[in-house]
Short mmCIF file of C-alpha atoms and ligand atoms in Angstrom, two decimals:
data_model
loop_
_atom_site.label_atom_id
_atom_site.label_comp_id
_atom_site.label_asym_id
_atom_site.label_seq_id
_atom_site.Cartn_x
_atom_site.Cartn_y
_atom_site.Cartn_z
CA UNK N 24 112.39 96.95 79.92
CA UNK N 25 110.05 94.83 81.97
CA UNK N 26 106.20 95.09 82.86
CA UNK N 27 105.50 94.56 86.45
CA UNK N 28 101.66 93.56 87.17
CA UNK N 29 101.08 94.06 90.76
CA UNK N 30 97.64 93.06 92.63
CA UNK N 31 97.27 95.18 95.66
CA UNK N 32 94.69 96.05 98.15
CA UNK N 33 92.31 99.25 97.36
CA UNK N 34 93.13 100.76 99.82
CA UNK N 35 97.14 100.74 99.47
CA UNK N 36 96.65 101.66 95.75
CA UNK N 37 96.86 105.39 95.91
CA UNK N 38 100.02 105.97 98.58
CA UNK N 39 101.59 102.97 96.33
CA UNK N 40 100.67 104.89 93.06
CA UNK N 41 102.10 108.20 94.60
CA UNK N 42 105.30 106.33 96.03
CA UNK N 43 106.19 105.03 93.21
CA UNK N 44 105.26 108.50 91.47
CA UNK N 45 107.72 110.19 93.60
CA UNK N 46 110.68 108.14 92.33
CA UNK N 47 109.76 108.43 88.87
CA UNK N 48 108.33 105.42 88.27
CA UNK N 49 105.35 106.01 85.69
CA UNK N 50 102.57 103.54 86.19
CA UNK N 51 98.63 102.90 84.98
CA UNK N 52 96.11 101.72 87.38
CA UNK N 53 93.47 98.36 86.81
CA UNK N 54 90.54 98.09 88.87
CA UNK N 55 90.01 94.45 89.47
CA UNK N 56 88.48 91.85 91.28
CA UNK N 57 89.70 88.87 93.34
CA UNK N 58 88.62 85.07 92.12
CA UNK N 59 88.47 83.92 95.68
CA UNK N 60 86.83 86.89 98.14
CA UNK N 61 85.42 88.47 94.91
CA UNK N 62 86.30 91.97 96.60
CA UNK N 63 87.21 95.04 94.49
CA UNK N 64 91.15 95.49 94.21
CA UNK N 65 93.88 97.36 92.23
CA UNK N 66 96.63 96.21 89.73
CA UNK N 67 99.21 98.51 89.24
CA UNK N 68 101.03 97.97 85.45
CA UNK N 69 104.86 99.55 85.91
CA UNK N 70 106.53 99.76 82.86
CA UNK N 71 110.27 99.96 83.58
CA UNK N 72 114.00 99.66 82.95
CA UNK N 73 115.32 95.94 83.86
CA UNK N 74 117.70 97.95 86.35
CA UNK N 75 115.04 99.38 88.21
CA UNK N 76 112.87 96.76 89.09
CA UNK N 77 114.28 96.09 92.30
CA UNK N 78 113.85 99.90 93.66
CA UNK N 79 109.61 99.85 91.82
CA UNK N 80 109.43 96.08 94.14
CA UNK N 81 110.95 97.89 97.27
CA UNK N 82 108.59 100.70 97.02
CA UNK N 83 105.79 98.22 96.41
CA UNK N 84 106.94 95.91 99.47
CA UNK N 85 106.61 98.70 101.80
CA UNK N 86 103.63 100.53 100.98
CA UNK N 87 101.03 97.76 100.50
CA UNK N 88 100.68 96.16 104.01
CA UNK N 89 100.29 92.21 105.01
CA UNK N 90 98.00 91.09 107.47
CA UNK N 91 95.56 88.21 109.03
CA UNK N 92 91.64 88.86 108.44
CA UNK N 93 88.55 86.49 109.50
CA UNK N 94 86.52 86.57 106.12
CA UNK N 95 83.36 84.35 104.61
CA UNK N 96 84.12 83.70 100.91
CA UNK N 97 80.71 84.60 99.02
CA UNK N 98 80.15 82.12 96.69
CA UNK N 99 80.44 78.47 97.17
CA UNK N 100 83.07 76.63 95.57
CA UNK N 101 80.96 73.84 93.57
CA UNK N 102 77.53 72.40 95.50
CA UNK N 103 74.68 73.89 95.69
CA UNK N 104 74.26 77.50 97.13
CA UNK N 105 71.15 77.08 99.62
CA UNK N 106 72.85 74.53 101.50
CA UNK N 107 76.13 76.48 102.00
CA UNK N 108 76.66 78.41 104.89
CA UNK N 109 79.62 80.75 104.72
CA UNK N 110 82.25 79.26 107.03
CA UNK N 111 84.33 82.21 108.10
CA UNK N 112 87.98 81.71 107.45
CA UNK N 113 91.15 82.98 108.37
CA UNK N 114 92.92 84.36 105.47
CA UNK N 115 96.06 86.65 104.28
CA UNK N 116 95.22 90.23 102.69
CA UNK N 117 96.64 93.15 101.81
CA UNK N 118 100.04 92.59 100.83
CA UNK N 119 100.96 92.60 96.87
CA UNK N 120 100.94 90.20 94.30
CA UNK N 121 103.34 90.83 92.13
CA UNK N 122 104.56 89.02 88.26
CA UNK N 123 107.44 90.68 86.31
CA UNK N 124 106.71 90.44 83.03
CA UNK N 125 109.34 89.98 79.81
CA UNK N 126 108.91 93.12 77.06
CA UNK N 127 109.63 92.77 73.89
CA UNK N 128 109.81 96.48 72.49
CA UNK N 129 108.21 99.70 74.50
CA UNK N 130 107.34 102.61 72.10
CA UNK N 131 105.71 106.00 72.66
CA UNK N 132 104.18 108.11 70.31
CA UNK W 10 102.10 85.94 68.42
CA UNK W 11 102.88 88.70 70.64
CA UNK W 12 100.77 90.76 72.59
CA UNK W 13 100.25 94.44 72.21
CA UNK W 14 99.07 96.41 75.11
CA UNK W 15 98.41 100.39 74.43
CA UNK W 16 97.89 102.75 76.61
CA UNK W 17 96.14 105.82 75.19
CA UNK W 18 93.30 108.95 75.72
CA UNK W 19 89.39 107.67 76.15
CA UNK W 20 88.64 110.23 73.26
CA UNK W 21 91.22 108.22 70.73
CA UNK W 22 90.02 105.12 71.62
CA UNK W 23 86.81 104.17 69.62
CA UNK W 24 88.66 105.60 66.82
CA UNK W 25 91.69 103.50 67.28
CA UNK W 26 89.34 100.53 68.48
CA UNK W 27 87.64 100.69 64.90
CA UNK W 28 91.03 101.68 62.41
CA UNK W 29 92.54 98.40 64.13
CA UNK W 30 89.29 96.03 63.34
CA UNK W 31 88.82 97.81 59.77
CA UNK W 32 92.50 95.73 59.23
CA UNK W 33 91.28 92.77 60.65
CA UNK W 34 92.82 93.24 64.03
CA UNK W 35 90.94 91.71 66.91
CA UNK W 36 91.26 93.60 70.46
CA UNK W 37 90.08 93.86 73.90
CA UNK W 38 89.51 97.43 75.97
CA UNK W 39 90.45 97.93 79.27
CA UNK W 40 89.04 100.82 81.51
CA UNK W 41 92.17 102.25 83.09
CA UNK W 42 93.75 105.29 85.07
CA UNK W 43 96.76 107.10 84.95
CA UNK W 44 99.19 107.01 87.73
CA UNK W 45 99.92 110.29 87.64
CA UNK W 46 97.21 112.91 86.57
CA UNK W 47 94.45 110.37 87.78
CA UNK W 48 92.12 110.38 84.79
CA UNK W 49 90.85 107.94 83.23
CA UNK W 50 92.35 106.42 80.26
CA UNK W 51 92.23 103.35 77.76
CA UNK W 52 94.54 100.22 77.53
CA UNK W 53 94.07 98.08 74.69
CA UNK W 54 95.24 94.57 73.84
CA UNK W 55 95.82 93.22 70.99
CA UNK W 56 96.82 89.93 70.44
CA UNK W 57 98.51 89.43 66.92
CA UNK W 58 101.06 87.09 64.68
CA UNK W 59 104.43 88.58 64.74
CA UNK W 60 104.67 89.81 61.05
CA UNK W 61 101.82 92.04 61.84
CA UNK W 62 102.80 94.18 64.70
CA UNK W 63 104.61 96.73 62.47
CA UNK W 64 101.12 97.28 60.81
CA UNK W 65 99.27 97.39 64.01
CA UNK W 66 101.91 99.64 65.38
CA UNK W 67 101.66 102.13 62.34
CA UNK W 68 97.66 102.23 62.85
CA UNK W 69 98.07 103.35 66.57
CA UNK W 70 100.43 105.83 65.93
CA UNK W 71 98.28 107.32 63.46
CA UNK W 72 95.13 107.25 66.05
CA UNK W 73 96.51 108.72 68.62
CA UNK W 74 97.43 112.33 68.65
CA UNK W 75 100.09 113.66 70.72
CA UNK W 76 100.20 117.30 72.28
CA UNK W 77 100.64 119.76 75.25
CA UNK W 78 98.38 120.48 77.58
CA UNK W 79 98.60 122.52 80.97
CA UNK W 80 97.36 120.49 84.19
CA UNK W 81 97.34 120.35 87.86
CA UNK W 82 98.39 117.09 89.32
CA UNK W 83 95.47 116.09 91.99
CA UNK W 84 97.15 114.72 94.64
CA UNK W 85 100.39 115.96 96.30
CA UNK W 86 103.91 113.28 95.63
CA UNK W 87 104.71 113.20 99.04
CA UNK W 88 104.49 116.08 101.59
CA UNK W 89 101.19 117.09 103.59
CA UNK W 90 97.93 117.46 101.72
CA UNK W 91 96.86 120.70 103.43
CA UNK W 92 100.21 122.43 102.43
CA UNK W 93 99.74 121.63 98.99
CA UNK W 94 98.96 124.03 96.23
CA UNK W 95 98.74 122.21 92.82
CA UNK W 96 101.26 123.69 90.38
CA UNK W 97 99.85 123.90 86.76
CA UNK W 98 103.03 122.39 85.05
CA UNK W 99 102.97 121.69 81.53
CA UNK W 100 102.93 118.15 80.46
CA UNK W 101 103.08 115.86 77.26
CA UNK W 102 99.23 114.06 76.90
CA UNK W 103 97.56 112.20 73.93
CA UNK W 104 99.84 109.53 71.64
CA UNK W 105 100.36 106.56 73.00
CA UNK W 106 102.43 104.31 75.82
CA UNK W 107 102.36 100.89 73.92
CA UNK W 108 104.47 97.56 74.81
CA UNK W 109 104.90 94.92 72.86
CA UNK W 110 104.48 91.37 74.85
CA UNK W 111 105.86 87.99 73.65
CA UNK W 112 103.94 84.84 74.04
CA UNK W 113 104.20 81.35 74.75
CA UNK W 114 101.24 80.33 73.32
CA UNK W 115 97.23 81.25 72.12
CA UNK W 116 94.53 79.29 72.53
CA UNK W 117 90.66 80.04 71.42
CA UNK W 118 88.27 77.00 72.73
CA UNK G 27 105.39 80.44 86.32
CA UNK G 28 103.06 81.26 83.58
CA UNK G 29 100.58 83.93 83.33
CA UNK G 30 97.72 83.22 81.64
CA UNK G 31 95.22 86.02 80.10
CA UNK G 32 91.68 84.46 79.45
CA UNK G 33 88.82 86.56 77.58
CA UNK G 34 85.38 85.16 78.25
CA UNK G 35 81.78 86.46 78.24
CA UNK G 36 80.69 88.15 81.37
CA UNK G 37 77.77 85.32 81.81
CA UNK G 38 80.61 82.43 82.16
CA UNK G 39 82.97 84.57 84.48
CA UNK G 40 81.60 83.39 87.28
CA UNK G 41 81.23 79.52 86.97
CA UNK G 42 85.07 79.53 85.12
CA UNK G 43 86.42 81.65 88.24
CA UNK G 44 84.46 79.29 90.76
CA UNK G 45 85.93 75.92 88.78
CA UNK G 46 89.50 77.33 88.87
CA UNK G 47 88.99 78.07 92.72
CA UNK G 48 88.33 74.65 93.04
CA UNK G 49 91.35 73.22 92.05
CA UNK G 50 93.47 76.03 93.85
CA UNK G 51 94.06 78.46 91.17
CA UNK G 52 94.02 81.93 92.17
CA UNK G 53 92.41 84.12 89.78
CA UNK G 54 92.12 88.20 89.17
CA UNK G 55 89.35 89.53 87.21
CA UNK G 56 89.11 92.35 84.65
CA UNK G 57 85.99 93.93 83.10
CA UNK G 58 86.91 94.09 80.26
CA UNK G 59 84.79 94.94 76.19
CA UNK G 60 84.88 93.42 73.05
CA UNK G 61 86.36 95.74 70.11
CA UNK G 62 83.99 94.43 67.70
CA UNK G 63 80.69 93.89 69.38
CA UNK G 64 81.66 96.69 71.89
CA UNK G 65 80.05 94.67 74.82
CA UNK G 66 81.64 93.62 78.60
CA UNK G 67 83.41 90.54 78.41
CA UNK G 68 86.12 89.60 81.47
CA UNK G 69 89.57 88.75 81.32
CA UNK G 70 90.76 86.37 83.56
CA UNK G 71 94.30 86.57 84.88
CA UNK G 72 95.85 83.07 86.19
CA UNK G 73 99.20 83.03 87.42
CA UNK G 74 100.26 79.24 87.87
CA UNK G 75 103.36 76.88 87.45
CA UNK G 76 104.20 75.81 84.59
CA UNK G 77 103.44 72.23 85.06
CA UNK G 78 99.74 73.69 85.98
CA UNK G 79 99.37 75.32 82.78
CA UNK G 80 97.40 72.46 81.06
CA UNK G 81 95.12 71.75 83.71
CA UNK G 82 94.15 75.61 83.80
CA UNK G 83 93.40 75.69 80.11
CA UNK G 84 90.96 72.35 80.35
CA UNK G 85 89.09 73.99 82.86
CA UNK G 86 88.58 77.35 80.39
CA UNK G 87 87.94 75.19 77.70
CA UNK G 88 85.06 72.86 79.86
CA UNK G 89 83.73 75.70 81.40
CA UNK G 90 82.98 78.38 78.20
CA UNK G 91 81.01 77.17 76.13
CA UNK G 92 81.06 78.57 72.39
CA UNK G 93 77.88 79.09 69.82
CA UNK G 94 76.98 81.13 66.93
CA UNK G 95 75.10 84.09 67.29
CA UNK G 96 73.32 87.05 65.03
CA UNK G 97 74.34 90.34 65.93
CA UNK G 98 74.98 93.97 64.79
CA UNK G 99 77.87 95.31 65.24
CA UNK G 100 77.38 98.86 66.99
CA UNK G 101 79.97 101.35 65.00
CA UNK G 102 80.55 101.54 61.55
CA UNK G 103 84.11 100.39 60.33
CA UNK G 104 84.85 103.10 58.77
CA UNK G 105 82.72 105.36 56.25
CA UNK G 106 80.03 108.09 57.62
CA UNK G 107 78.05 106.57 60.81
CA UNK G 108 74.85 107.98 58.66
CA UNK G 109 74.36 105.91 55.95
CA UNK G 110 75.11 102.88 57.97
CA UNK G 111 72.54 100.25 58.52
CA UNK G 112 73.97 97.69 60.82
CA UNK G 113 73.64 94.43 58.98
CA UNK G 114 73.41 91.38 60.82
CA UNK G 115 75.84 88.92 60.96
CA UNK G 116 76.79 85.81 62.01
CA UNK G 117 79.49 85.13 64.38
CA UNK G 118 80.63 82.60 67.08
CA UNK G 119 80.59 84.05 70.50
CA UNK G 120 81.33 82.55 74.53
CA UNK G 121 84.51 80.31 73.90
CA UNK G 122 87.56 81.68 75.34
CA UNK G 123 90.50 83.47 73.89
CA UNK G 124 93.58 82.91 75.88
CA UNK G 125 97.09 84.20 75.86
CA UNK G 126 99.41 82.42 77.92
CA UNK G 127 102.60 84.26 78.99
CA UNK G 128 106.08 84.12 80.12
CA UNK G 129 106.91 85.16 83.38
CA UNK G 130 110.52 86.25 84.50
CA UNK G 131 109.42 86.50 88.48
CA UNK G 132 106.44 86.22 91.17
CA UNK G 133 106.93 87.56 94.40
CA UNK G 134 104.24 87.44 97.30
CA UNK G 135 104.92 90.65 99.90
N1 2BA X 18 91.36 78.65 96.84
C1 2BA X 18 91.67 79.36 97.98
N2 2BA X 18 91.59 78.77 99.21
C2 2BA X 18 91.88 79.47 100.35
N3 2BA X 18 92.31 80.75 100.38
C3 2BA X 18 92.41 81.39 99.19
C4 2BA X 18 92.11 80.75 97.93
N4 2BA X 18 92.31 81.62 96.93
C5 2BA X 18 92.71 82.77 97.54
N5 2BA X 18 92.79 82.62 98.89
C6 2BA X 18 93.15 83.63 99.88
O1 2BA X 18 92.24 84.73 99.77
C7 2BA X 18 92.97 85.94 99.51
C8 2BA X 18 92.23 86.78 98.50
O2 2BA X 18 92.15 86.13 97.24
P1 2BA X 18 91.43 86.82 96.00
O3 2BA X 18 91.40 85.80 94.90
O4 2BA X 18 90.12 87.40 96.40
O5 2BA X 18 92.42 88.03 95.57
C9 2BA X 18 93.72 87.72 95.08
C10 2BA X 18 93.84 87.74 93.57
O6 2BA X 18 93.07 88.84 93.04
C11 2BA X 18 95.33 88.07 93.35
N6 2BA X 18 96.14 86.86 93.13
C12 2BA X 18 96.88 86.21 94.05
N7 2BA X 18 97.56 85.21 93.49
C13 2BA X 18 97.24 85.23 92.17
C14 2BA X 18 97.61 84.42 91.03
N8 2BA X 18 98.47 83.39 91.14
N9 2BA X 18 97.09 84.72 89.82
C15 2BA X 18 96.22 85.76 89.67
N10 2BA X 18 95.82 86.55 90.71
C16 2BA X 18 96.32 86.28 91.94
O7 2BA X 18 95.77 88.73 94.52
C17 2BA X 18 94.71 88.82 95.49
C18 2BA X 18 95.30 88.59 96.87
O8 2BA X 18 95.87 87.32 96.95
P2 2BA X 18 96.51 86.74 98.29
O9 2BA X 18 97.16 85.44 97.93
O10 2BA X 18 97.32 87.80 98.96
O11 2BA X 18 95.28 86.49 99.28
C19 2BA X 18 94.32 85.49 98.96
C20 2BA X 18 94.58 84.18 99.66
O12 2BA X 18 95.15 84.37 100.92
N1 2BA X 19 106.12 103.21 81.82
C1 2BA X 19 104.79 103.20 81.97
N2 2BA X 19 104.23 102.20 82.68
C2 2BA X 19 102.88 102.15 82.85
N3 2BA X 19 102.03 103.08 82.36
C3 2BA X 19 102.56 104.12 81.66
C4 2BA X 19 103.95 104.23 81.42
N4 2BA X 19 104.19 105.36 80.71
C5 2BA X 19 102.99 105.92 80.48
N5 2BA X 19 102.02 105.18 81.05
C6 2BA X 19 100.57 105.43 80.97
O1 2BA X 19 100.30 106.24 79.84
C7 2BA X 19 99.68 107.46 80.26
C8 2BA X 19 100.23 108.59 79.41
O2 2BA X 19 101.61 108.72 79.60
P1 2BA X 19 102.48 109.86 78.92
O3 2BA X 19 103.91 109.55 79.22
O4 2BA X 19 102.07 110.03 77.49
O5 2BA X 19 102.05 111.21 79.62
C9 2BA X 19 102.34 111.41 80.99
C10 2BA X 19 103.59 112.22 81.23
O6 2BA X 19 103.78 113.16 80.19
C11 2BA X 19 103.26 113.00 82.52
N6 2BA X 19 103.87 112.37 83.68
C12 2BA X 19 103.66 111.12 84.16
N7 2BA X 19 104.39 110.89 85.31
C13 2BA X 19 105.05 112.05 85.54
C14 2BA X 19 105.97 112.49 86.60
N8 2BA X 19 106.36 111.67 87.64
N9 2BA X 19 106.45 113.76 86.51
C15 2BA X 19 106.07 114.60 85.49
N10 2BA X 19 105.24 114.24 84.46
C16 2BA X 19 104.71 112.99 84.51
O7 2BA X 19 101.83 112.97 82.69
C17 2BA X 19 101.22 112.28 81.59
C18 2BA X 19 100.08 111.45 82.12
O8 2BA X 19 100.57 110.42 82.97
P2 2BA X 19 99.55 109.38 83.64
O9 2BA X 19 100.36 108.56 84.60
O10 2BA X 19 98.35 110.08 84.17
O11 2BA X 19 99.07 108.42 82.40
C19 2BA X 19 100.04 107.62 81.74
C20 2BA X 19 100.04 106.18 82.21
O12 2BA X 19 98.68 105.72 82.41
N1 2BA X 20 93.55 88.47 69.06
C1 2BA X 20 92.81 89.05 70.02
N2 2BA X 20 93.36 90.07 70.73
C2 2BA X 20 92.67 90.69 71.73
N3 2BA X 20 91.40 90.33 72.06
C3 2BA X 20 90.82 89.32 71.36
C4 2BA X 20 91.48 88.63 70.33
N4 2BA X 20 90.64 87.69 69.82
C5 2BA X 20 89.52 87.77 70.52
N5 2BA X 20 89.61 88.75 71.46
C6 2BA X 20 88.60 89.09 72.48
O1 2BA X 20 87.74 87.98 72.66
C7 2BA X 20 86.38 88.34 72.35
C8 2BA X 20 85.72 87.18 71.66
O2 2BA X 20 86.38 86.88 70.46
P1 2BA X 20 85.89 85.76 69.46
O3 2BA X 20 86.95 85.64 68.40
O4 2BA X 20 85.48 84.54 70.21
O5 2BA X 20 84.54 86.31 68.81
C9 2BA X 20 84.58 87.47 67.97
C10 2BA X 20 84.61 87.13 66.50
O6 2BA X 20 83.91 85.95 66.24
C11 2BA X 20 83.84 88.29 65.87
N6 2BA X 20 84.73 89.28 65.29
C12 2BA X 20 85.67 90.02 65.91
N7 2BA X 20 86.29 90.88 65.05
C13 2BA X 20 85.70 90.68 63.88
C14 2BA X 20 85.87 91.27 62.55
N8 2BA X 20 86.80 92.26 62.30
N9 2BA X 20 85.06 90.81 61.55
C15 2BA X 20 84.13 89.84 61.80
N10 2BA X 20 83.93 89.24 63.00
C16 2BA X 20 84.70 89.66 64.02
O7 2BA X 20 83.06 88.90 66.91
C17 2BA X 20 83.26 88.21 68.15
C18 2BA X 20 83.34 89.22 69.29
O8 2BA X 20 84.50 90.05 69.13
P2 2BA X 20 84.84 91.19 70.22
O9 2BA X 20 85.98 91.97 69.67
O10 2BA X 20 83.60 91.96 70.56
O11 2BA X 20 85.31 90.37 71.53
C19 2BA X 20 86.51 89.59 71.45
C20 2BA X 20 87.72 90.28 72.04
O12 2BA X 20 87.34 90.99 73.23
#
């Protein structure tokens, strides 16, 4: 059995939640933030057989979405915040961030 | 050490919460939803010394009462939304989804 | 690869997440509450090489900063919730409490 912690966009989290639903797959739902934009997002915790990690990493490759977005982060990194002026920058969103974690036991009761 | 992460019903949790710190048991409460019925639920982590998972396992089994309960799934698994007429289907809530997480090492600063 | 679960109070959340930033971690936040005092606190999840691992936890450690504190705890551990007057006590709050954990895979999609 392994725990899969995947960090996904908002907005992919439901048709990845229901995806993964669809093939079984029984999963509970985070609502986080990011360190860096400090934006809302989801992380998905998939409990699973070691066997069928591949299929739950397919199904989360295809239904959370890469792409390129111009964005200001909102705090500065150290200094001090009157003199910074958000310089917009170009980085990679959406997409998943995924760790596959080691389980010792799994029980239900 | 290992960690203990337990997924179980909001209404079982502040009675779980308190059984585990009445044995000493120190935990953390995460604001969670389930994949599949879309509610809201609890995951809890405990972090604990190996030779006292049994006891913390016992304590959550005890707190969390399992049973059946009729329910309509909200959103369809695939297929078009307007097509869709949720199904009451009969399914297993309550108890508790719990894994049982080894670690390399705990720090408190 | 390490993941690393950090529990802090709310009101150093932002500085820690900011300091990590700095030196290129990439963080994921988690409101999360205390079982004891029942109050927020945030968990920080750090994924990071191993080789990283050390420099992560000095930055927790510089960047929490622990005292003692008189408070009441909110629920009664056990007994009737009537006859119970809260009676202060004494603990040490802010610090950090951090797992770190094993990791068997990462994948960026
Ligand atoms: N110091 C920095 N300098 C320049 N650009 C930076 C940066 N830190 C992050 N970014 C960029 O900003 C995007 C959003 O990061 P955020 O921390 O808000 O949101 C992150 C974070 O919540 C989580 N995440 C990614 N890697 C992580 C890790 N190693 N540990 C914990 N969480 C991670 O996944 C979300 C998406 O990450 P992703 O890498 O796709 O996308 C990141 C990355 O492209
Ligand atoms: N392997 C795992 N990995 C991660 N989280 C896990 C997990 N197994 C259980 N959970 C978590 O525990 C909650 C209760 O699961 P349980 O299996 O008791 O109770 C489940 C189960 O009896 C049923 N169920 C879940 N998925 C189903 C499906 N695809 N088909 C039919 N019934 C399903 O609906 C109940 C509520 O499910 P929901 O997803 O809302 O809420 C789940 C989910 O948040
Ligand atoms: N092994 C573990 N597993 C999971 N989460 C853990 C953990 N150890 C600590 N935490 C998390 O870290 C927070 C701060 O813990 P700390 O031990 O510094 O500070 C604690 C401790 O000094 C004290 N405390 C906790 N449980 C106690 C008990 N049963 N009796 C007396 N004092 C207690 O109250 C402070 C706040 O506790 P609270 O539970 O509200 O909040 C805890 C909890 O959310």
């Amino acid at each position: 059995m392994k725990l899969i912690l995947a960090v996904v966009e908002d907005k992919d989290s439901n048709r990845l939640t229901d995806a993964l639903g669809e093939k079984d797959f029984k999963t509970t739902k985070l609502s986080t933030t990011g360190g860096f934009l400090k934006e809302g997002n989801t992380t998905l915790m998939v409990g699973c057989n070691d066997d069928a990690v591949d299929d739950a990493l397919e199904i989360i490759k295809k239904n959370s979405s890469q792409r390129e977005q111009m964005v200001a982060p909102i705090s500065p990194m150290g200094g001090n915040a009157d003199s910074y002026i958000p310089r917009p920058i170009n980085v990679e969103v959406g997409g998943a961030t995924v760790f596959v974690l080691p389980i010792d036991a799994f029980y239900q009761f």
